[in-house]
CSV table of C-alpha atoms and ligand atoms in Angstrom, one decimal:
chain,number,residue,atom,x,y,z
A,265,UNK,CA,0.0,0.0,0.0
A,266,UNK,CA,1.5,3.5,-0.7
A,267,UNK,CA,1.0,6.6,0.9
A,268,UNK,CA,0.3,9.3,-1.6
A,269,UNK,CA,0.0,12.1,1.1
A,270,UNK,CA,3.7,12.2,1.3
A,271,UNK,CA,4.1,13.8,-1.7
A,272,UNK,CA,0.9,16.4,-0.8
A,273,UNK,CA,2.6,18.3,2.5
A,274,UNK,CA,4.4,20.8,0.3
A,275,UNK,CA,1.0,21.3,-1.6
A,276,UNK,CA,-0.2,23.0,1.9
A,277,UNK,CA,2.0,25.8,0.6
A,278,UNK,CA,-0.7,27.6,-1.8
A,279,UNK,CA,0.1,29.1,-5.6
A,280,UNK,CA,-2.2,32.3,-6.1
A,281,UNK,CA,-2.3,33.0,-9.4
A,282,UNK,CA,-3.5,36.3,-10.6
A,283,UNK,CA,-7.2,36.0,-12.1
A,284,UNK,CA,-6.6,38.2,-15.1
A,285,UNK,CA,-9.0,41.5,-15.1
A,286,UNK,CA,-11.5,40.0,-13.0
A,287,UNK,CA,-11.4,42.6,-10.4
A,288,UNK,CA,-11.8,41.6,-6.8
A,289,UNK,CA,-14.4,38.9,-7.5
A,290,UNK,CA,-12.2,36.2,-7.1
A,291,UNK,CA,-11.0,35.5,-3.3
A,292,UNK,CA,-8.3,32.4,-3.7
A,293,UNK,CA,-9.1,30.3,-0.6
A,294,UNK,CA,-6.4,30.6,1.9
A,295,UNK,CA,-6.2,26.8,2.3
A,296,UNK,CA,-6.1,23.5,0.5
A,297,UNK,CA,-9.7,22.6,2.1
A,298,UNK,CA,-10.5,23.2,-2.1
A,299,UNK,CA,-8.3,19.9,-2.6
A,300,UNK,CA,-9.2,16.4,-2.6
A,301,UNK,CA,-6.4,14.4,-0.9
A,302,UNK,CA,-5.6,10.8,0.7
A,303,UNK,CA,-5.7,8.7,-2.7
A,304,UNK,CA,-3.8,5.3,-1.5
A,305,UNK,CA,-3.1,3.4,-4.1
A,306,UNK,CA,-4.8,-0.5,-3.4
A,307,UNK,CA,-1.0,-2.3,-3.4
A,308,UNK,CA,-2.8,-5.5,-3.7
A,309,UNK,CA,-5.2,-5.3,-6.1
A,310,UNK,CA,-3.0,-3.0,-8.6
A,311,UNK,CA,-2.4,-3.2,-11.7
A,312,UNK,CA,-6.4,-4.2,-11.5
A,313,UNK,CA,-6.9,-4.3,-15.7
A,314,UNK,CA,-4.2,-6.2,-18.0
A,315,UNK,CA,-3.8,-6.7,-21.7
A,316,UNK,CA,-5.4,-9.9,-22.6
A,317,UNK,CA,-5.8,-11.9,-26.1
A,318,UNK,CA,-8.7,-13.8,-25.0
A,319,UNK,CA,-11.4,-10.5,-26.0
A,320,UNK,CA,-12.0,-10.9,-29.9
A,321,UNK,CA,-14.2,-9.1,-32.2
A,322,UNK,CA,-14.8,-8.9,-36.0
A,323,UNK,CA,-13.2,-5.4,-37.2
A,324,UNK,CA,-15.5,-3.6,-40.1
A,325,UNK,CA,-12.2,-2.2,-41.3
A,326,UNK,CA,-9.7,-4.7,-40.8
A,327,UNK,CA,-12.1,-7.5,-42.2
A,328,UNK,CA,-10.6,-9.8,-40.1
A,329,UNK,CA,-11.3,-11.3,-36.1
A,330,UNK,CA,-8.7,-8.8,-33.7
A,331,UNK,CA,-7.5,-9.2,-30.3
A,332,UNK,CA,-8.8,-5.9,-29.8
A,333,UNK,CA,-7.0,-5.7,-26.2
A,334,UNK,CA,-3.6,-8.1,-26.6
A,335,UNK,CA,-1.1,-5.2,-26.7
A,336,UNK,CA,-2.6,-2.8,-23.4
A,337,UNK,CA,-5.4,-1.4,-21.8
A,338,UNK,CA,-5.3,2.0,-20.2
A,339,UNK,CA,-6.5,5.5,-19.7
A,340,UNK,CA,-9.6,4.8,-18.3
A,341,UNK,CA,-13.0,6.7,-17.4
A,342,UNK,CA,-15.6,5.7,-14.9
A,343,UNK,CA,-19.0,6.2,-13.7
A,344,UNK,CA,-21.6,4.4,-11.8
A,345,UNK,CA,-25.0,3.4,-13.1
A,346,UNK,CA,-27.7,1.7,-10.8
A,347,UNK,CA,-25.3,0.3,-8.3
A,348,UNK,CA,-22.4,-1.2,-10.7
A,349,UNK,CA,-19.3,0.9,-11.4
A,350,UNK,CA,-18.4,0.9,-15.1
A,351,UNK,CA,-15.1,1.7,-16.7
A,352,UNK,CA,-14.7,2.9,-20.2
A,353,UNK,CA,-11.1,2.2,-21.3
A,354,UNK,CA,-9.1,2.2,-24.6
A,355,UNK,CA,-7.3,-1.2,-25.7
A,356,UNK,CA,-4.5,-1.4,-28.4
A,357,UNK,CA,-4.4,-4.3,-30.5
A,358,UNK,CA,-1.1,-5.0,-31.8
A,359,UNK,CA,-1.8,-5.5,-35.5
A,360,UNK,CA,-1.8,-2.8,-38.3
A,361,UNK,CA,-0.1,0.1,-39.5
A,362,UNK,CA,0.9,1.1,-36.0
A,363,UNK,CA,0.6,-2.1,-34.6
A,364,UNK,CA,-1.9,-0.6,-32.5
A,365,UNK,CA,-5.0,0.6,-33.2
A,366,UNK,CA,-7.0,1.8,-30.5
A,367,UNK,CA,-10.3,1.3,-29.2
A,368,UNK,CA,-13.0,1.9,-26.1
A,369,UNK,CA,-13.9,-1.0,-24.0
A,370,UNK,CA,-16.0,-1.3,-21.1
A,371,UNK,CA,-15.7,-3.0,-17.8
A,372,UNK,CA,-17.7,-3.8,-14.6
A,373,UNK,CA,-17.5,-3.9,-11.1
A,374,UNK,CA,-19.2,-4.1,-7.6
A,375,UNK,CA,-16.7,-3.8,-5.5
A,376,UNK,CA,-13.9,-1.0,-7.5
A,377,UNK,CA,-11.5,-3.3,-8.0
A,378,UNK,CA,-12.5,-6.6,-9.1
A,379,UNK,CA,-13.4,-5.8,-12.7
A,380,UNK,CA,-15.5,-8.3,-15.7
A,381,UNK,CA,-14.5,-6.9,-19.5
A,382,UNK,CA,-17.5,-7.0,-22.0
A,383,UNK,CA,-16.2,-9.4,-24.6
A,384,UNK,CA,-16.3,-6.5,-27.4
A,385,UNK,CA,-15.0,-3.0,-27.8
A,386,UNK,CA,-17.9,-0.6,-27.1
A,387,UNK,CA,-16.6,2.3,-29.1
A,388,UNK,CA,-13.9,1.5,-32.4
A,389,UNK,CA,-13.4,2.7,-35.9
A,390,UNK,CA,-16.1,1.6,-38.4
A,391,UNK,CA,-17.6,2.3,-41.6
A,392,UNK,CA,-19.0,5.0,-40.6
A,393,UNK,CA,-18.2,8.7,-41.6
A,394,UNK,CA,-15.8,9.0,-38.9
A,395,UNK,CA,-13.4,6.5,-39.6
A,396,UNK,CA,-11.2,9.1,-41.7
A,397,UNK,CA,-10.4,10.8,-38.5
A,398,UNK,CA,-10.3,7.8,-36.6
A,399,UNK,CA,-8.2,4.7,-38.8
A,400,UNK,CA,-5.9,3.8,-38.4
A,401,UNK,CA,-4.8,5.2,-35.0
A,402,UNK,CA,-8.2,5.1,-33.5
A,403,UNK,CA,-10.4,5.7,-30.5
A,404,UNK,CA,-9.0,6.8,-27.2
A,405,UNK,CA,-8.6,8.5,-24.1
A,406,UNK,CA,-12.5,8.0,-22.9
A,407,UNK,CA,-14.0,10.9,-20.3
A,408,UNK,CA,-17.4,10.1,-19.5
A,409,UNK,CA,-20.8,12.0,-17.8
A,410,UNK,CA,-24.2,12.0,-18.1
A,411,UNK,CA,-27.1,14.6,-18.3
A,412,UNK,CA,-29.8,15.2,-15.7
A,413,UNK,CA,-32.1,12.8,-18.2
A,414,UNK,CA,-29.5,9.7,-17.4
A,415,UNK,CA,-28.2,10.4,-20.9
A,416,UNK,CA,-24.2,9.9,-21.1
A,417,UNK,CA,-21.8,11.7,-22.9
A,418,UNK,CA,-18.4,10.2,-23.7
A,419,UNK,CA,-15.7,12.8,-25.5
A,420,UNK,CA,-12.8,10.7,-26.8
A,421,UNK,CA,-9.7,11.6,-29.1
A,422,UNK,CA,-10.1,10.3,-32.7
A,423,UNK,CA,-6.8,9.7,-34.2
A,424,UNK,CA,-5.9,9.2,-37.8
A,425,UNK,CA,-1.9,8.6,-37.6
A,426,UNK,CA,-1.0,12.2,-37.8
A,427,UNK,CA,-3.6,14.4,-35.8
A,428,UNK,CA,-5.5,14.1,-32.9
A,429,UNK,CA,-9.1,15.2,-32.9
A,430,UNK,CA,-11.3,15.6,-29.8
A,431,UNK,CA,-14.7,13.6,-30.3
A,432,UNK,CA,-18.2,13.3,-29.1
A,433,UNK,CA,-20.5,9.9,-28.7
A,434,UNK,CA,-23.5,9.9,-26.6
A,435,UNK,CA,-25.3,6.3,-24.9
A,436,UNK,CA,-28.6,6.0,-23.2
A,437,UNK,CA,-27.0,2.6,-21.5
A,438,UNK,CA,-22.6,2.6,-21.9
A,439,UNK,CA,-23.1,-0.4,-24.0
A,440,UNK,CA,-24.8,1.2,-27.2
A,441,UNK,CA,-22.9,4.1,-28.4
A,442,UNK,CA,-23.8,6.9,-31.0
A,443,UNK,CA,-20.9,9.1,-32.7
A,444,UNK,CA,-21.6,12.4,-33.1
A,445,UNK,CA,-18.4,13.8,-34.6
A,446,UNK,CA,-15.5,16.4,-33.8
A,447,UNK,CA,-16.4,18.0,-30.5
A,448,UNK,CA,-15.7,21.6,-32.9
A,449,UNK,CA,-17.4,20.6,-35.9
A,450,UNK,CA,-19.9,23.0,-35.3
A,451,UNK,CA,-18.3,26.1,-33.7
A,452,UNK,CA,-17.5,29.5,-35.2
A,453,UNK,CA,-14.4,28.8,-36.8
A,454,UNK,CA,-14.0,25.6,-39.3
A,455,UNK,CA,-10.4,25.9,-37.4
A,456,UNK,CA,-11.4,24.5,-33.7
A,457,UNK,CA,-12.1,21.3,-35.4
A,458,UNK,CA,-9.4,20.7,-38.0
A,459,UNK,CA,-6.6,21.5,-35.3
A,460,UNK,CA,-4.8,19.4,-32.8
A,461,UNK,CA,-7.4,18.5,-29.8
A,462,UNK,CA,-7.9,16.4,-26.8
A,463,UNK,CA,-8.9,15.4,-23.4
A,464,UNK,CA,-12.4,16.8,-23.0
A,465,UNK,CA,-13.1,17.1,-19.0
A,466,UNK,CA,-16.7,18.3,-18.5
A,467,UNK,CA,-17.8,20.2,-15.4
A,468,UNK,CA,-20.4,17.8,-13.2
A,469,UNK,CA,-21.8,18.0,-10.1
A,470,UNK,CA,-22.3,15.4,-7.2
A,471,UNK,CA,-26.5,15.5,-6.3
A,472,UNK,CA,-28.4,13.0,-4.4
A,473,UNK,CA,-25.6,11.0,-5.0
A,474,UNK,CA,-25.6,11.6,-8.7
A,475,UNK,CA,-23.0,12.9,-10.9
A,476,UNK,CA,-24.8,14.9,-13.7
A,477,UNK,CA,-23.0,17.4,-16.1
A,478,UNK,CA,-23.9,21.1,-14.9
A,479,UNK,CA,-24.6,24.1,-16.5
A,480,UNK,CA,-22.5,27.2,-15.2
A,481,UNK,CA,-23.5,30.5,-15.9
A,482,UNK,CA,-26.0,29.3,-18.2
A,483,UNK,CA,-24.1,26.5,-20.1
A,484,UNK,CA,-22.2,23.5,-20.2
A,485,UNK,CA,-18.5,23.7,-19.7
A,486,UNK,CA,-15.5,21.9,-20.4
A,487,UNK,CA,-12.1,21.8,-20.3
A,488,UNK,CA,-9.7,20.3,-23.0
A,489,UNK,CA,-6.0,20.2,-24.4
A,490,UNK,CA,-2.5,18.3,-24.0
A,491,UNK,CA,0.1,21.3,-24.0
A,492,UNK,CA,-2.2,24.3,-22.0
A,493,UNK,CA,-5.9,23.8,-20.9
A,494,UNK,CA,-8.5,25.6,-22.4
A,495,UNK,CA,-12.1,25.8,-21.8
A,496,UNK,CA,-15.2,25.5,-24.1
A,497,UNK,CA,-18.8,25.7,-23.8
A,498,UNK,CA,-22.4,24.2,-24.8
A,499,UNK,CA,-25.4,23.9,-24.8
A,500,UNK,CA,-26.3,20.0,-25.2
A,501,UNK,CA,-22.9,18.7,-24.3
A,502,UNK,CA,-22.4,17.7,-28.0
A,503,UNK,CA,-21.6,20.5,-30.3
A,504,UNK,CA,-18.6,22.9,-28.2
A,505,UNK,CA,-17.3,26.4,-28.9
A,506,UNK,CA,-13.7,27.0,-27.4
A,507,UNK,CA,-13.6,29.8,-25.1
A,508,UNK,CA,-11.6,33.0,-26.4
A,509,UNK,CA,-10.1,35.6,-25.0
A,510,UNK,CA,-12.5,38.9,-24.6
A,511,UNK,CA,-11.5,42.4,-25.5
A,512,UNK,CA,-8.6,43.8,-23.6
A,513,UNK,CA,-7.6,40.4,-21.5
A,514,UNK,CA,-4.1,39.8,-20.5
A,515,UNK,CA,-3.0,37.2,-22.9
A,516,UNK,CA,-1.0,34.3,-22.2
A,517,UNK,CA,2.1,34.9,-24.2
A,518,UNK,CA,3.9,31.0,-24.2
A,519,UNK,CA,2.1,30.1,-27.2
A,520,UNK,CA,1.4,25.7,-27.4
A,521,UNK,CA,-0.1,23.5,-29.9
A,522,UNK,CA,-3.1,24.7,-31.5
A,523,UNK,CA,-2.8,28.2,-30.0
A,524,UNK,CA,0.4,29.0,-32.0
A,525,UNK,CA,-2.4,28.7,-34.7
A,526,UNK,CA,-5.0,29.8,-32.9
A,527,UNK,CA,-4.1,32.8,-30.3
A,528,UNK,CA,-7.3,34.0,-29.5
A,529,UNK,CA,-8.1,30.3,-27.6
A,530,UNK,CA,-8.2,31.4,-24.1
A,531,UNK,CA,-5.3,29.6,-21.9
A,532,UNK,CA,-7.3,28.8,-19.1
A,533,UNK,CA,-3.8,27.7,-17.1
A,534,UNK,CA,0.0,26.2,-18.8
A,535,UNK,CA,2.8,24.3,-17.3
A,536,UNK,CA,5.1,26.1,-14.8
A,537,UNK,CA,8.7,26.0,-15.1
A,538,UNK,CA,10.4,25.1,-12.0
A,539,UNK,CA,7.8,22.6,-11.1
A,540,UNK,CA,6.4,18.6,-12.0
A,541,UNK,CA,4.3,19.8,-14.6
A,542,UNK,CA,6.9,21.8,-16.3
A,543,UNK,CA,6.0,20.6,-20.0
A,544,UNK,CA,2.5,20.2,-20.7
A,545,UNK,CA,-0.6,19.8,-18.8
A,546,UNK,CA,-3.8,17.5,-19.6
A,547,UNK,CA,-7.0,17.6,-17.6
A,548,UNK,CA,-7.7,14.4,-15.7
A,549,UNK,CA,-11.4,12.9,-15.0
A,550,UNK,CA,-14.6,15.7,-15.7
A,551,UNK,CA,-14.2,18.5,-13.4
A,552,UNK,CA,-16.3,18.8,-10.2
A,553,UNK,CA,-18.4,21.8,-8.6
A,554,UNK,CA,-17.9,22.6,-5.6
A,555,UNK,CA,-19.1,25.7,-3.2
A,556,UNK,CA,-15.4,26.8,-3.5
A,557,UNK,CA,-14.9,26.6,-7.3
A,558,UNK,CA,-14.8,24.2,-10.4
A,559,UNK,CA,-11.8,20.9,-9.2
A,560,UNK,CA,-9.9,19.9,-12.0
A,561,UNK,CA,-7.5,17.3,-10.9
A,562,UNK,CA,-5.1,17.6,-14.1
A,563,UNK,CA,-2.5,15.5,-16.0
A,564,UNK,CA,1.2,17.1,-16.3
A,565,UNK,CA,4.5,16.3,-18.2
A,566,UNK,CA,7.9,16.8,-16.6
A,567,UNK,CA,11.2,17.9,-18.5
A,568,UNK,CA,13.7,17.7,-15.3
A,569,UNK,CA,15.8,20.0,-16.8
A,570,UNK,CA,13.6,23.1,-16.7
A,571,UNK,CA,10.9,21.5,-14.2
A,572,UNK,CA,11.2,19.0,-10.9
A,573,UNK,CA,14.5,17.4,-11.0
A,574,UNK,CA,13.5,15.0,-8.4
A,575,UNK,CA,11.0,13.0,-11.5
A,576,UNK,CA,12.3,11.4,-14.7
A,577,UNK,CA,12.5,12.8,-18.0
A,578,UNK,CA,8.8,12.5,-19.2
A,579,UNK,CA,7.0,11.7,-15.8
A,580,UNK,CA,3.3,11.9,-16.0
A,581,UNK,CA,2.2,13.0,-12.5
A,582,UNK,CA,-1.4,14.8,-11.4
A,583,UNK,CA,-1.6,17.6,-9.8
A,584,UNK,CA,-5.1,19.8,-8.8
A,585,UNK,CA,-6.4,23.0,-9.8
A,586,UNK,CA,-9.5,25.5,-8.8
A,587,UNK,CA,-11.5,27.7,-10.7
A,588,UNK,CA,-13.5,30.3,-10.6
A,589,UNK,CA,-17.5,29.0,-10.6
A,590,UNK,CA,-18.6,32.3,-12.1
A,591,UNK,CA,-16.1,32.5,-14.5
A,592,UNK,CA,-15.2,28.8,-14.9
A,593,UNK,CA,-11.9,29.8,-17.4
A,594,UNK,CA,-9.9,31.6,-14.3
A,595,UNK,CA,-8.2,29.9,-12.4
A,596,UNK,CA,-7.9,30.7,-8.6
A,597,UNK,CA,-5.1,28.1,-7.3
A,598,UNK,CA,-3.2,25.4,-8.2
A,599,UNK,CA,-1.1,22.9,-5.9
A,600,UNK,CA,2.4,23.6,-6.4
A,601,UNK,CA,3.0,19.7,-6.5
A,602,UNK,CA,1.3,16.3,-7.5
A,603,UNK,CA,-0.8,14.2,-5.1
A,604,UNK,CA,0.2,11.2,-7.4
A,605,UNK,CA,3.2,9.8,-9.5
A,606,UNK,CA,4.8,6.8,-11.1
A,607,UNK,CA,6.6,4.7,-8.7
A,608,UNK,CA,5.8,1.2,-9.1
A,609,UNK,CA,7.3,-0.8,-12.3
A,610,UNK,CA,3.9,-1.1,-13.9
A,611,UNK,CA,4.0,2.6,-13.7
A,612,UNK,CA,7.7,3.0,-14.4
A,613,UNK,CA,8.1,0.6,-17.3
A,614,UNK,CA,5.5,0.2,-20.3
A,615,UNK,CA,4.9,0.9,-23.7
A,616,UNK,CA,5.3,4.9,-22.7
A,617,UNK,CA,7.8,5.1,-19.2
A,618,UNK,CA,7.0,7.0,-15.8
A,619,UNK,CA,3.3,7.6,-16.3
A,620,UNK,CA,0.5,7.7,-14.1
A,621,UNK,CA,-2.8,9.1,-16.2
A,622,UNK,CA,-5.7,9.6,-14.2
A,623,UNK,CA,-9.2,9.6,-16.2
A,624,UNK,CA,-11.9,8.5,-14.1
A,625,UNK,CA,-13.2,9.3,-10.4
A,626,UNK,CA,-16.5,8.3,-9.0
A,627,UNK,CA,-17.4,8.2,-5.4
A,628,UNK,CA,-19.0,4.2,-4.9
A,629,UNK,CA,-19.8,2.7,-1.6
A,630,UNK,CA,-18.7,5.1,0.8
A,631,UNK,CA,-15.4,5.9,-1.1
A,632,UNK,CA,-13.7,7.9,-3.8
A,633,UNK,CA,-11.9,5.5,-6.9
A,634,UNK,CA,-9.5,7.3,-8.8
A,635,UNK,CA,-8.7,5.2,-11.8
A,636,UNK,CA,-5.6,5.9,-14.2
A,637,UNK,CA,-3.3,4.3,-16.8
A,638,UNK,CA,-0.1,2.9,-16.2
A,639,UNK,CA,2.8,3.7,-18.4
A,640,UNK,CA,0.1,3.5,-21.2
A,641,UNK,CA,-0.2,-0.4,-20.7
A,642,UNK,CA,-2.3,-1.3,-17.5
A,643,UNK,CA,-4.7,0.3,-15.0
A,644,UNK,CA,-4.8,1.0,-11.4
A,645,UNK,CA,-7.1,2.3,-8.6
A,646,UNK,CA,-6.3,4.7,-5.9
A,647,UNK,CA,-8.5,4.9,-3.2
A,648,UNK,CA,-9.8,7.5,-0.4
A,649,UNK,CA,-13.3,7.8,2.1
A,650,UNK,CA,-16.0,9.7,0.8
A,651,UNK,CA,-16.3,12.4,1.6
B,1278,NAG,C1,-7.5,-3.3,-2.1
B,1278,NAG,O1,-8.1,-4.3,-2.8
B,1278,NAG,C2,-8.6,-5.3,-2.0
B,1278,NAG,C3,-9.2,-6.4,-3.0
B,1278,NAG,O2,-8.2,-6.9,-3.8
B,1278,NAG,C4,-9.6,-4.9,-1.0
B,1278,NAG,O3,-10.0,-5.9,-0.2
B,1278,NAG,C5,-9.0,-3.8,-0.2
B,1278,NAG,O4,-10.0,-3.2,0.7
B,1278,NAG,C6,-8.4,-2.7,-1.0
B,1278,NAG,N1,-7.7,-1.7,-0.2
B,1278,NAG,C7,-7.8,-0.4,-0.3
B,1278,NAG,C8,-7.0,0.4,0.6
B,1278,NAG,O5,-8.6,0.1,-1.2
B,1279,NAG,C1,-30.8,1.5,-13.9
B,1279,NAG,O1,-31.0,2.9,-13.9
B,1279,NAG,C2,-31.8,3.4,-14.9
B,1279,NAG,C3,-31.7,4.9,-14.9
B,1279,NAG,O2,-30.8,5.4,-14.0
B,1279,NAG,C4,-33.2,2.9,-14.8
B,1279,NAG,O3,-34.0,3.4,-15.8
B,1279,NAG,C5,-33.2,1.4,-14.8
B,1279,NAG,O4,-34.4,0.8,-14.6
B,1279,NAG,C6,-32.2,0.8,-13.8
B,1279,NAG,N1,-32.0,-0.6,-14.1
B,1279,NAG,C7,-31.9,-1.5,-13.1
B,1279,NAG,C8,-31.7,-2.9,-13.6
B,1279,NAG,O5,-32.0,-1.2,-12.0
């Protein structure tokens, strides 16, 4: 069993960051109470979900039966329905142009740990007219929620073997999936959607015990990216406009990915030199409202050389971050270090080295289940009391 707090003491030590021309709205809490500590990681149990070559399926593009999860299994999200906790994760077969293409399977559970695989991918490249975004690299990185009508919403990266597109699919039940295209396809500029694009985290809220997306200050929100995050917004949780910056605000000037492209996308926060997530950051499972802002517990890259010395080159840890619930693209605080991190040698050694990538967190009989990839080949559970 590990002991993440360790790593969380220096975190008591607050980053305030400026909230750009918001005035004196914003009052950074003068704590940590905003963050959501104590994940152990179950030592026993993990890795909990391995590669296997005993799930088959008949690919409509590879014409042929595919191991659809013999290479790894990782990256996955999670959600309870009824009283079972479902994970939605992506598999890599080992065949193909990349010798990998990916896809979205589902698991269940009654305990959190102990997990059954549906025998088929629940979300994969067909011949549909998404497969030229989406073959042969595939479907990955699964983020899930649902709507106040039980209606759940998946956003997923689509990749083609040279760009990554963020995605939409919606399910009445987990099992039956419809696509619904680029998660930009429809917004102002034909840009949003042809650019670089991932890692949709939308903004939910826990209510009778129920986590439903949310609408803040009138609509859906999200956050997305791999190099800075930025925000978007909707208004049925499948069609997004990215969130740009208004009239006269500070802009950020370190320009990443699609915003060397695109400036005007608002950098809702960026890596920080000097620190674990010194090279890129990644939002982990959908963001969480709370009375003291918008949670986003986030993924990070390290470069040791400009960032924490202490973590390999390439280190995926997570740190945590608080918005603003009025103004859910400023940020009000940020730990200054991870609450989790690659240390175990699933974690350490896989088909990408020193990564940890959390995805999913539900709260399931009585406790909170973070869920996250390990070195893009297994996945593990980390564990703390609810509430
Ligand atoms: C770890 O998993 C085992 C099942 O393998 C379970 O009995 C135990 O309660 C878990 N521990 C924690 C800390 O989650
Ligand atoms: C599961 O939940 C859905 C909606 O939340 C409900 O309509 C359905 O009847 C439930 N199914 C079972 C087997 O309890």
């Amino acid at each position: 069993m590990q002991l993440l707090q360790r790593s969380l003491v220096p975190v008591l030590l607050l980053l305030f960051i400026a909230c750009g021309n918001t005035g004196n709205e914003s009052t950074a809490p003068s704590d940590t109470r905003w963050t959501l500590t104590g994940f152990q990681k179950n030592g026993t149990a993990n890795p909990i979900l391995s590669a296997t070559d005993t799930l088959t399926f008949d690919c409509p593009l590879q014409k042929t039966r595919v191991k659809w999860a013999e290479k790894d299994v990782f990256n996955p999200a999670a959600i309870v329905r009824n009283d079972t906790l479902f994970l939605l994760f992506r598999a890599e077969d080992r065949i193909g142009r990349f010798a990998g293409t990916s896809r979205i399977g589902l698991a269940w559970s009654l305990d959190g740990i102990r997990f059954t695989a549906h025998p088929q991918p629940v979300l994969y490249p067909a011949e549909d007219s998404f497969n030229k975004l989406e073959w042969e690299g595939g479907c990955e990185d699964p983020r899930v929620v649902q709507d106040e009508k039980g209606t759940y919403y998946m956003t997923y990266t689509a990749y083609d073997g040279d760009k990554a597109r963020l995605m939409v699919a919606s399910s009445p039940d987990l099992y039956h999936w419809t696509k619904h295209g680029s998660a930009f396809a429809h917004a102002s500029n034909p840009k949003y959607a042809g650019g670089w694009s991932k890692s949709g985290a939308v903004v939910t809220q826990w209510k009778n015990g129920v986590q439903t997306a949310v609408r803040v200050a009138g609509q859906y929100w999200m956050y997305w990216g791999d190099q800075n995050i930025w925000a978007a917004t909707s208004d049925d949780l499948i069609r997004w406009e990215p969130v740009l910056y208004r009239t006269g605000e500070p802009r950020a000037t370190d320009l990443r990915g699609i915003a060397r492209e695109l400036p005007e996308l608002k950098t809702v926060f960026g890596p920080r030199k000097g620190s674990f997530d010194s090279d890129l950051v990644e939002p982990g499972p959908p963001a969480i409202l709370t009375d003291q802002g918008i949670l986003l517990l986030y993924n990070s890259r390290n470069i040791p050389s400009i960032g924490d010395s202490s973590l390999a080159e390439g280190t995926y840890a997570a740190g945590q971050a608080l918005m603003d619930s009025r103004h859910p693209d400023r940020l009000i605080a940020r730990t200054t270090n991870y609450f989790i991190k690659p240390e175990k040698d699933y974690e350490i050694k896989g088909q990408v080295n020193h990564v940890c990538f959390i995805e999913g967190l539900v709260p399931y009989k009585g406790k909170w289940f973070l869920y996250y990839g390990t070195a893009d080949s297994k996945i593990a559970v980390a564990a703390r009391n609810h509430p």
